[in-house]
Structures are given as C-alpha cells and as structure tokens.
XYZ file of N, CA, C and O in Angstrom:
592
model
N 0.849 -1.175 0.000
C 0.000 0.000 0.000
C 0.900 1.244 0.000
O 1.841 1.323 0.759
N 0.575 2.214 -0.861
C 1.350 3.449 -0.915
C 0.921 4.390 0.207
O -0.101 4.164 0.875
N 1.680 5.445 0.377
C 1.364 6.430 1.418
C 0.004 7.070 1.151
O -0.791 7.270 2.073
N -0.268 7.370 -0.110
C -1.562 7.970 -0.462
C -2.707 7.019 -0.146
O -3.754 7.442 0.354
N -2.510 5.740 -0.447
C -3.549 4.754 -0.169
C -3.775 4.602 1.334
O -4.916 4.485 1.797
N -2.684 4.612 2.117
C -2.817 4.500 3.574
C -3.540 5.715 4.153
O -4.370 5.596 5.051
N -3.220 6.890 3.619
C -3.880 8.112 4.079
C -5.381 8.061 3.768
O -6.212 8.411 4.612
N -5.731 7.594 2.571
C -7.145 7.477 2.192
C -7.853 6.441 3.064
O -9.021 6.637 3.453
N -7.147 5.368 3.402
C -7.719 4.340 4.271
C -8.047 4.918 5.651
O -9.128 4.681 6.196
N -7.094 5.706 6.219
C -7.345 6.328 7.525
C -8.513 7.302 7.459
O -9.331 7.378 8.388
N -8.608 8.048 6.364
C -9.728 8.992 6.195
C -11.048 8.210 6.155
O -12.047 8.611 6.767
N -11.042 7.068 5.464
C -12.235 6.226 5.395
C -12.611 5.663 6.761
O -13.792 5.596 7.119
N -11.586 5.249 7.539
C -11.871 4.747 8.882
C -12.490 5.830 9.756
O -13.438 5.577 10.514
N -11.943 7.029 9.635
C -12.472 8.133 10.437
C -13.932 8.412 10.068
O -14.783 8.580 10.937
N -14.197 8.438 8.771
C -15.573 8.678 8.327
C -16.497 7.534 8.761
O -17.642 7.758 9.149
N -15.975 6.301 8.715
C -16.770 5.131 9.091
C -17.082 5.083 10.575
O -18.092 4.513 10.985
N -16.234 5.670 11.387
C -16.476 5.672 12.830
C -17.512 6.706 13.244
O -17.962 6.714 14.387
N -17.868 7.568 12.354
C -18.828 8.644 12.636
C -18.416 9.423 13.880
O -19.200 9.627 14.814
N -17.152 9.815 13.871
C -16.645 10.596 15.004
C -17.301 11.969 15.046
O -17.574 12.574 14.001
N -17.551 12.434 16.244
C -18.080 13.773 16.427
C -16.903 14.742 16.279
O -16.049 14.844 17.141
N -16.850 15.433 15.132
C -15.739 16.354 14.884
C -15.897 17.662 15.647
O -15.061 18.551 15.521
N -16.964 17.774 16.451
C -17.151 18.953 17.276
C -16.503 18.763 18.654
O -16.209 19.729 19.343
N -16.251 17.508 19.042
C -15.595 17.262 20.336
C -14.096 17.502 20.192
O -13.549 17.519 19.075
N -13.416 17.685 21.289
C -11.975 17.952 21.268
C -11.201 16.800 20.627
O -10.305 17.010 19.808
N -11.565 15.550 20.995
C -10.875 14.390 20.445
C -11.147 14.249 18.950
O -10.258 13.927 18.159
N -12.377 14.478 18.548
C -12.758 14.389 17.141
C -12.046 15.431 16.291
O -11.619 15.139 15.177
N -11.953 16.656 16.822
C -11.231 17.713 16.100
C -9.767 17.327 15.893
O -9.194 17.513 14.813
N -9.158 16.767 16.941
C -7.751 16.406 16.862
C -7.546 15.260 15.865
O -6.645 15.315 15.018
N -8.373 14.255 15.900
C -8.233 13.128 14.973
C -8.459 13.606 13.535
O -7.732 13.223 12.615
N -9.445 14.454 13.305
C -9.716 14.984 11.965
C -8.522 15.806 11.460
O -8.145 15.700 10.280
N -7.928 16.592 12.337
C -6.775 17.402 11.947
C -5.582 16.508 11.597
O -4.855 16.765 10.626
N -5.379 15.460 12.368
C -4.279 14.530 12.097
C -4.486 13.837 10.756
O -3.560 13.716 9.948
N -5.695 13.384 10.477
C -5.991 12.707 9.213
C -5.798 13.673 8.043
O -5.250 13.297 7.005
N -6.241 14.931 8.196
C -6.039 15.939 7.143
C -4.542 16.203 6.920
O -4.085 16.304 5.778
N -3.799 16.305 8.022
C -2.355 16.511 7.928
C -1.686 15.351 7.214
O -0.836 15.555 6.330
N -2.063 14.131 7.559
C -1.497 12.957 6.890
C -1.828 12.951 5.397
O -1.006 12.566 4.572
N -3.037 13.374 5.040
C -3.417 13.463 3.625
C -2.551 14.468 2.876
O -2.082 14.193 1.765
N -2.349 15.653 3.494
C -1.501 16.677 2.866
C -0.065 16.185 2.722
O 0.586 16.399 1.687
N 0.449 15.527 3.766
C 1.822 15.018 3.723
C 1.961 13.938 2.650
O 2.976 13.884 1.946
N 0.961 13.096 2.506
C 0.994 12.047 1.492
C 1.063 12.661 0.096
O 1.805 12.188 -0.766
N 0.281 13.748 -0.137
C 0.317 14.428 -1.433
C 1.705 15.020 -1.698
O 2.237 14.906 -2.802
N 2.287 15.655 -0.672
C 3.619 16.253 -0.819
C 4.675 15.189 -1.114
O 5.516 15.366 -1.985
N 4.628 14.090 -0.372
C 5.599 13.015 -0.580
C 5.459 12.450 -1.991
O 6.455 12.194 -2.671
N 4.232 12.277 -2.440
C 3.998 11.773 -3.792
C 4.576 12.739 -4.830
O 5.222 12.313 -5.794
N 4.349 14.045 -4.640
C 4.903 15.045 -5.556
C 6.431 15.003 -5.557
O 7.066 15.079 -6.616
N 7.011 14.872 -4.370
C 8.473 14.820 -4.266
C 9.019 13.570 -4.962
O 10.030 13.627 -5.667
N 8.339 12.441 -4.779
C 8.763 11.209 -5.445
C 8.708 11.360 -6.960
O 9.629 10.945 -7.669
N 7.634 11.958 -7.477
C 7.502 12.158 -8.920
C 8.588 13.091 -9.442
O 9.169 12.846 -10.506
N 8.868 14.167 -8.700
C 9.918 15.107 -9.101
C 11.280 14.421 -9.090
O 12.090 14.609 -10.001
N 11.527 13.619 -8.064
C 12.799 12.907 -7.961
C 12.983 11.948 -9.127
O 14.077 11.852 -9.699
N 11.930 11.255 -9.492
C 12.009 10.339 -10.632
C 12.300 11.113 -11.915
O 13.123 10.695 -12.732
N 11.625 12.257 -12.095
C 11.852 13.067 -13.300
C 13.294 13.579 -13.344
O 13.946 13.537 -14.396
N 13.805 14.039 -12.201
C 15.190 14.530 -12.143
C 16.162 13.390 -12.419
O 17.147 13.559 -13.146
N 15.887 12.225 -11.857
C 16.746 11.064 -12.090
C 16.788 10.698 -13.570
O 17.855 10.392 -14.112
N 15.628 10.741 -14.218
C 15.578 10.449 -15.654
C 16.394 11.470 -16.446
O 17.132 11.107 -17.370
N 16.253 12.746 -16.090
C 17.018 13.796 -16.767
C 18.524 13.596 -16.560
O 19.321 13.753 -17.490
N 18.916 13.249 -15.340
C 20.341 13.016 -15.056
C 20.869 11.824 -15.851
O 22.011 11.855 -16.334
N 20.048 10.792 -16.000
C 20.457 9.645 -16.804
C 20.694 10.065 -18.254
O 21.672 9.636 -18.883
N 19.806 10.912 -18.784
C 19.974 11.395 -20.157
C 21.234 12.245 -20.290
O 21.982 12.129 -21.262
N 21.475 13.102 -19.290
C 22.686 13.941 -19.307
C 23.931 13.060 -19.255
O 24.906 13.309 -19.966
N 23.891 12.045 -18.417
C 25.038 11.132 -18.319
C 25.302 10.434 -19.651
O 26.450 10.312 -20.076
N 24.238 10.001 -20.315
C 24.396 9.367 -21.627
C 24.997 10.350 -22.635
O 25.870 9.982 -23.423
N 24.523 11.609 -22.609
C 25.063 12.624 -23.510
C 26.536 12.877 -23.228
O 27.351 12.988 -24.146
N 26.890 12.970 -21.946
C 28.295 13.185 -21.586
C 29.163 12.001 -21.997
O 30.304 12.190 -22.446
N 28.641 10.798 -21.853
C 29.384 9.620 -22.303
C 29.623 9.680 -23.806
O 30.715 9.343 -24.282
N 28.596 10.094 -24.554
C 28.744 10.206 -26.005
C 29.788 11.267 -26.359
O 30.618 11.052 -27.251
N 29.762 12.387 -25.643
C 30.751 13.443 -25.887
C 32.146 12.938 -25.545
O 33.107 13.162 -26.292
N 32.271 12.243 -24.416
C 33.571 11.703 -24.011
C 34.088 10.719 -25.054
O 35.258 10.752 -25.419
N 33.207 9.853 -25.545
C 33.613 8.903 -26.580
C 34.075 9.632 -27.829
O 35.087 9.261 -28.436
N 33.356 10.674 -28.204
C 33.728 11.452 -29.385
C 35.094 12.104 -29.198
O 35.948 12.031 -30.075
N 35.310 12.696 -28.031
C 36.590 13.360 -27.748
C 37.713 12.335 -27.680
O 38.795 12.555 -28.224
N 37.452 11.216 -27.030
C 38.489 10.192 -26.915
C 38.840 9.627 -28.283
O 39.996 9.323 -28.548
N 37.852 9.503 -29.174
C 38.133 9.033 -30.526
C 39.047 10.012 -31.243
O 39.972 9.614 -31.938
N 38.821 11.321 -31.072
C 39.680 12.325 -31.692
C 41.085 12.267 -31.107
O 42.064 12.360 -31.823
N 41.182 12.096 -29.775
C 42.486 12.003 -29.137
C 43.237 10.775 -29.621
O 44.442 10.823 -29.857
N 42.527 9.665 -29.768
C 43.166 8.457 -30.273
C 43.706 8.679 -31.676
O 44.796 8.231 -32.009
N 42.931 9.402 -32.487
C 43.372 9.683 -33.846
C 44.624 10.549 -33.829
O 45.576 10.286 -34.557
N 44.637 11.565 -32.964
C 45.810 12.433 -32.865
C 47.006 11.669 -32.316
O 48.133 11.873 -32.739
N 46.779 10.766 -31.364
C 47.873 9.992 -30.785
C 48.511 9.073 -31.818
O 49.708 8.830 -31.777
N 47.694 8.572 -32.757
C 48.240 7.713 -33.798
C 49.265 8.469 -34.626
O 50.280 7.918 -35.013
N 49.022 9.746 -34.908
C 49.967 10.552 -35.660
C 51.243 10.776 -34.863
O 52.329 10.817 -35.422
N 51.108 10.937 -33.553
C 52.273 11.196 -32.708
C 53.154 9.964 -32.570
O 54.341 10.081 -32.280
N 52.597 8.769 -32.778
C 53.384 7.558 -32.623
C 54.463 7.440 -33.689
O 55.454 6.732 -33.498
N 54.279 8.105 -34.828
C 55.263 8.045 -35.893
C 56.552 8.777 -35.522
O 57.606 8.520 -36.076
N 56.477 9.693 -34.573
C 57.632 10.491 -34.185
C 58.225 9.913 -32.913
O 57.519 9.615 -31.968
N 59.534 9.743 -32.888
C 60.206 9.166 -31.723
C 60.625 10.282 -30.785
O 61.571 11.014 -31.062
N 59.905 10.430 -29.684
C 60.226 11.449 -28.690
C 61.288 10.897 -27.758
O 61.112 9.870 -27.140
N 62.389 11.598 -27.648
C 63.443 11.184 -26.739
C 63.747 12.360 -25.828
O 64.529 13.241 -26.165
N 63.092 12.379 -24.663
C 63.250 13.487 -23.730
C 64.602 13.479 -23.027
O 65.006 14.469 -22.428
N 65.331 12.375 -23.087
C 66.606 12.316 -22.377
C 67.631 13.255 -23.008
O 68.563 13.698 -22.344
N 67.467 13.581 -24.307
C 68.403 14.488 -24.965
C 68.094 15.940 -24.671
O 68.957 16.804 -24.803
N 66.875 16.232 -24.281
C 66.473 17.606 -24.061
C 66.572 17.954 -22.589
O 66.263 17.160 -21.717
N 67.009 19.176 -22.312
C 67.020 19.660 -20.938
C 65.990 20.771 -20.863
O 66.044 21.736 -21.620
N 65.029 20.626 -20.003
C 63.995 21.637 -19.890
C 63.605 21.798 -18.440
O 63.831 20.924 -17.620
N 63.024 22.970 -18.120
C 62.623 23.290 -16.757
C 61.157 22.957 -16.602
O 60.296 23.664 -17.113
N 60.841 21.830 -15.935
C 59.460 21.450 -15.736
C 58.783 22.440 -14.807
O 59.386 22.952 -13.878
N 57.520 22.715 -15.060
C 56.769 23.604 -14.198
C 56.854 25.058 -14.621
O 56.137 25.895 -14.114
N 57.745 25.412 -15.541
C 57.842 26.790 -15.986
C 57.131 26.909 -17.312
O 57.490 26.251 -18.282
N 56.115 27.739 -17.354
C 55.340 27.938 -18.562
C 55.920 29.143 -19.296
O 55.886 30.253 -18.790
N 56.451 28.912 -20.473
C 57.072 29.988 -21.230
C 56.049 30.858 -21.943
O 56.400 31.831 -22.563
N 54.787 30.525 -21.840
C 53.744 31.357 -22.437
C 53.798 31.331 -23.940
O 54.315 30.409 -24.545
N 53.297 32.399 -24.567
C 53.326 32.423 -26.021
C 54.729 32.780 -26.498
O 55.582 33.219 -25.756
N 54.971 32.609 -27.782
C 56.314 32.758 -28.334
C 56.783 34.209 -28.366
O 57.969 34.470 -28.526
N 55.886 35.175 -28.219
C 56.261 36.578 -28.250
C 56.861 37.049 -26.936
O 57.431 38.129 -26.865
N 56.747 36.258 -25.882
C 57.253 36.638 -24.575
C 58.754 36.412 -24.512
O 59.260 35.367 -24.900
N 59.468 37.418 -24.005
C 60.908 37.295 -23.820
C 61.168 36.642 -22.481
O 60.619 37.046 -21.462
N 62.022 35.641 -22.488
C 62.365 34.922 -21.272
C 63.790 35.293 -20.890
O 64.706 35.256 -21.708
N 63.961 35.671 -19.622
C 65.275 36.034 -19.104
C 65.779 34.917 -18.211
O 65.005 34.136 -17.668
N 67.086 34.883 -18.048
C 67.701 33.849 -17.232
C 68.746 34.508 -16.349
O 69.503 35.372 -16.803
N 68.766 34.110 -15.085
C 69.756 34.634 -14.159
C 70.271 33.469 -13.316
O 69.544 32.518 -13.045
N 71.553 33.548 -12.941
C 72.127 32.510 -12.104
C 72.310 33.054 -10.700
O 72.934 34.102 -10.495
N 71.772 32.340 -9.734
C 71.880 32.720 -8.329
C 73.273 32.347 -7.827
O 73.974 31.526 -8.427
N 73.666 32.930 -6.706
C 74.956 32.617 -6.105
C 75.059 31.141 -5.732
O 76.160 30.571 -5.703
N 73.930 30.489 -5.487
C 73.934 29.067 -5.131
C 74.097 28.179 -6.355
O 74.227 26.970 -6.238
N 74.065 28.761 -7.561
C 74.226 28.002 -8.794
C 72.921 27.689 -9.507
O 72.927 27.157 -10.606
N 71.814 28.001 -8.881
C 70.495 27.747 -9.475
C 70.256 28.721 -10.630
O 70.460 29.934 -10.498
N 69.838 28.203 -11.765
C 69.502 29.053 -12.909
C 67.997 29.265 -12.875
O 67.218 28.319 -12.835
N 67.582 30.548 -12.887
C 66.176 30.906 -12.757
C 65.730 31.593 -14.041
O 66.378 32.542 -14.504
N 64.620 31.126 -14.602
C 64.022 31.747 -15.778
C 62.852 32.613 -15.336
O 62.098 32.236 -14.448
N 62.687 33.779 -15.965
C 61.581 34.659 -15.636
C 61.233 35.503 -16.844
O 61.998 35.605 -17.791
N 60.046 36.124 -16.784
C 59.562 36.917 -17.910
C 59.674 38.408 -17.616
O 60.176 38.818 -16.574
N 59.184 39.221 -18.553
C 59.288 40.674 -18.422
C 58.508 41.212 -17.238
O 58.915 42.183 -16.602
N 57.397 40.587 -16.921
C 56.593 41.035 -15.782
C 57.394 40.928 -14.490
O 57.381 41.844 -13.667
N 58.100 39.842 -14.321
C 58.947 39.663 -13.136
C 60.107 40.651 -13.167
O 60.481 41.207 -12.128
N 60.647 40.890 -14.345
C 61.741 41.852 -14.493
C 61.286 43.244 -14.069
O 62.009 43.963 -13.383
N 60.059 43.622 -14.427
C 59.524 44.928 -14.053
C 59.304 45.038 -12.548
O 59.398 46.122 -11.981
N 59.005 43.921 -11.900
C 58.844 43.936 -10.443
C 60.156 44.256 -9.750
O 60.159 44.801 -8.649
N 61.274 43.886 -10.371
C 62.579 44.267 -9.851
C 63.254 43.230 -8.985
O 64.404 43.418 -8.589
N 62.599 42.122 -8.687
C 63.257 41.098 -7.885
C 62.568 39.754 -8.075
O 61.431 39.676 -8.536
N 63.304 38.718 -7.685
C 62.787 37.362 -7.725
C 63.461 36.589 -6.597
O 64.598 36.872 -6.233
N 62.744 35.629 -6.032
C 63.287 34.814 -4.950
C 63.758 33.494 -5.533
O 63.034 32.830 -6.275
N 64.966 33.100 -5.205
C 65.531 31.841 -5.676
C 64.764 30.686 -5.021
O 64.672 30.619 -3.789
N 64.242 29.780 -5.818
C 63.487 28.664 -5.248
C 64.397 27.656 -4.530
O 63.927 26.858 -3.730
N 65.694 27.709 -4.812
C 66.627 26.759 -4.217
C 67.091 27.203 -2.830
O 66.995 26.445 -1.869
N 67.559 28.460 -2.730
C 68.127 28.908 -1.457
C 67.289 29.981 -0.760
O 67.542 30.313 0.394
N 66.310 30.557 -1.444
C 65.445 31.560 -0.829
C 66.002 32.974 -0.889
O 65.396 33.903 -0.366
N 67.154 33.160 -1.514
C 67.783 34.483 -1.634
C 66.972 35.353 -2.598
O 66.488 34.880 -3.622
N 66.819 36.632 -2.250
C 66.123 37.563 -3.128
C 67.141 38.175 -4.076
O 68.121 38.792 -3.656
N 66.890 37.998 -5.366
C 67.762 38.567 -6.393
C 67.084 39.820 -6.923
O 65.944 39.786 -7.353
N 67.788 40.926 -6.864
C 67.226 42.188 -7.330
C 67.910 42.593 -8.612
O 69.098 42.373 -8.803
N 67.143 43.254 -9.482
C 67.693 43.751 -10.731
C 66.992 45.043 -11.084
O 65.866 45.299 -10.659
N 67.692 45.873 -11.837
C 67.111 47.150 -12.233
C 67.214 47.286 -13.737
O 68.091 46.714 -14.373
N 66.308 48.078 -14.283
C 66.300 48.324 -15.716
C 66.817 49.733 -15.964
O 66.211 50.710 -15.529
N 67.942 49.836 -16.638
C 68.434 51.137 -17.052
C 68.019 51.322 -18.499
O 68.022 50.393 -19.293
N 67.654 52.555 -18.848
C 67.193 52.831 -20.197
C 68.300 52.590 -21.225
O 68.041 52.276 -22.365
N 69.571 52.725 -20.842
C 70.685 52.574 -21.786
C 71.005 51.109 -22.069
O 71.617 50.805 -23.090
N 70.618 50.202 -21.177
C 70.978 48.801 -21.338
C 69.847 48.034 -21.973
O 68.690 48.352 -21.846
N 70.194 46.958 -22.731
C 69.182 46.049 -23.298
C 68.948 44.929 -22.328
O 69.827 44.332 -21.818
C-alpha cells in the first residue's frame, strides 16, 4: 500500500467511525488525518519530481558519455599521428613547471649565487626582484634605459 492509499484508508476509517468532529478528540483526529493526507500528497509530488530529475540526469550522463567517446576518438586519432615520431626526452634539458607562455614573450635567465639558474619573464623583471626557489635568496635587478 502506498502512502496515499494509507492516508485514504485512515480517512475512510475516520468517516466510518462517525466521530463527532465537534468534540476535542474528534477535532484532533480529523486534523491529524487531514495533515497525513496533505503530507501524502507532498511526498507523492516529491517522489515524482525525484524520478523526473533522475531520468534527466540519466539522459545527461548518456550525452556526456557520447561526448567523451567522441573526444576520446579524436584524441586516439591524434595519438596515432604522434606515434610516428620518436620522442626522446633524455636528450632535451627543460625546466618542468615553468610555462614559457606564447612565443612573443621574452624569457630572461639569471644565475643565483647558489648556482640555481632561474628563468623569468618581463613582468617579473619589471617587479625588480625574484626569490631563488633553491636557497630563498632575493635577487634584485634594475632596468636602465641605456641597457638592453
């Protein structure tokens, strides 16, 4: 039996008992039965909404899976082209974690007293200093108009 059916059953029992709804006890029982009826309607509405939302989420999940499959197929195609080229990173020396940005950006390099080589861009140069990630020393530099 559903909540709505149970609520209707209680309402039927109350009506069948021919309770005096003018007495204090009758008023209270009638109010409780009415409250249960309202709650049953709300719960039913919430259940229906939840089912509708669940169905929508299932559709969204299917759409996302289709998009993921499409993207992964493109990545697989691109990876096939990359397999023809032999990447050998052991020959290259590069600074991981440093993003050189677009090709128009000038990258500067300075060597700290500790021997650490630090790369930085024009924005950092304009700030006038940089902290060595190795030893924590602050390296200061100035821009003179006569120097490049």
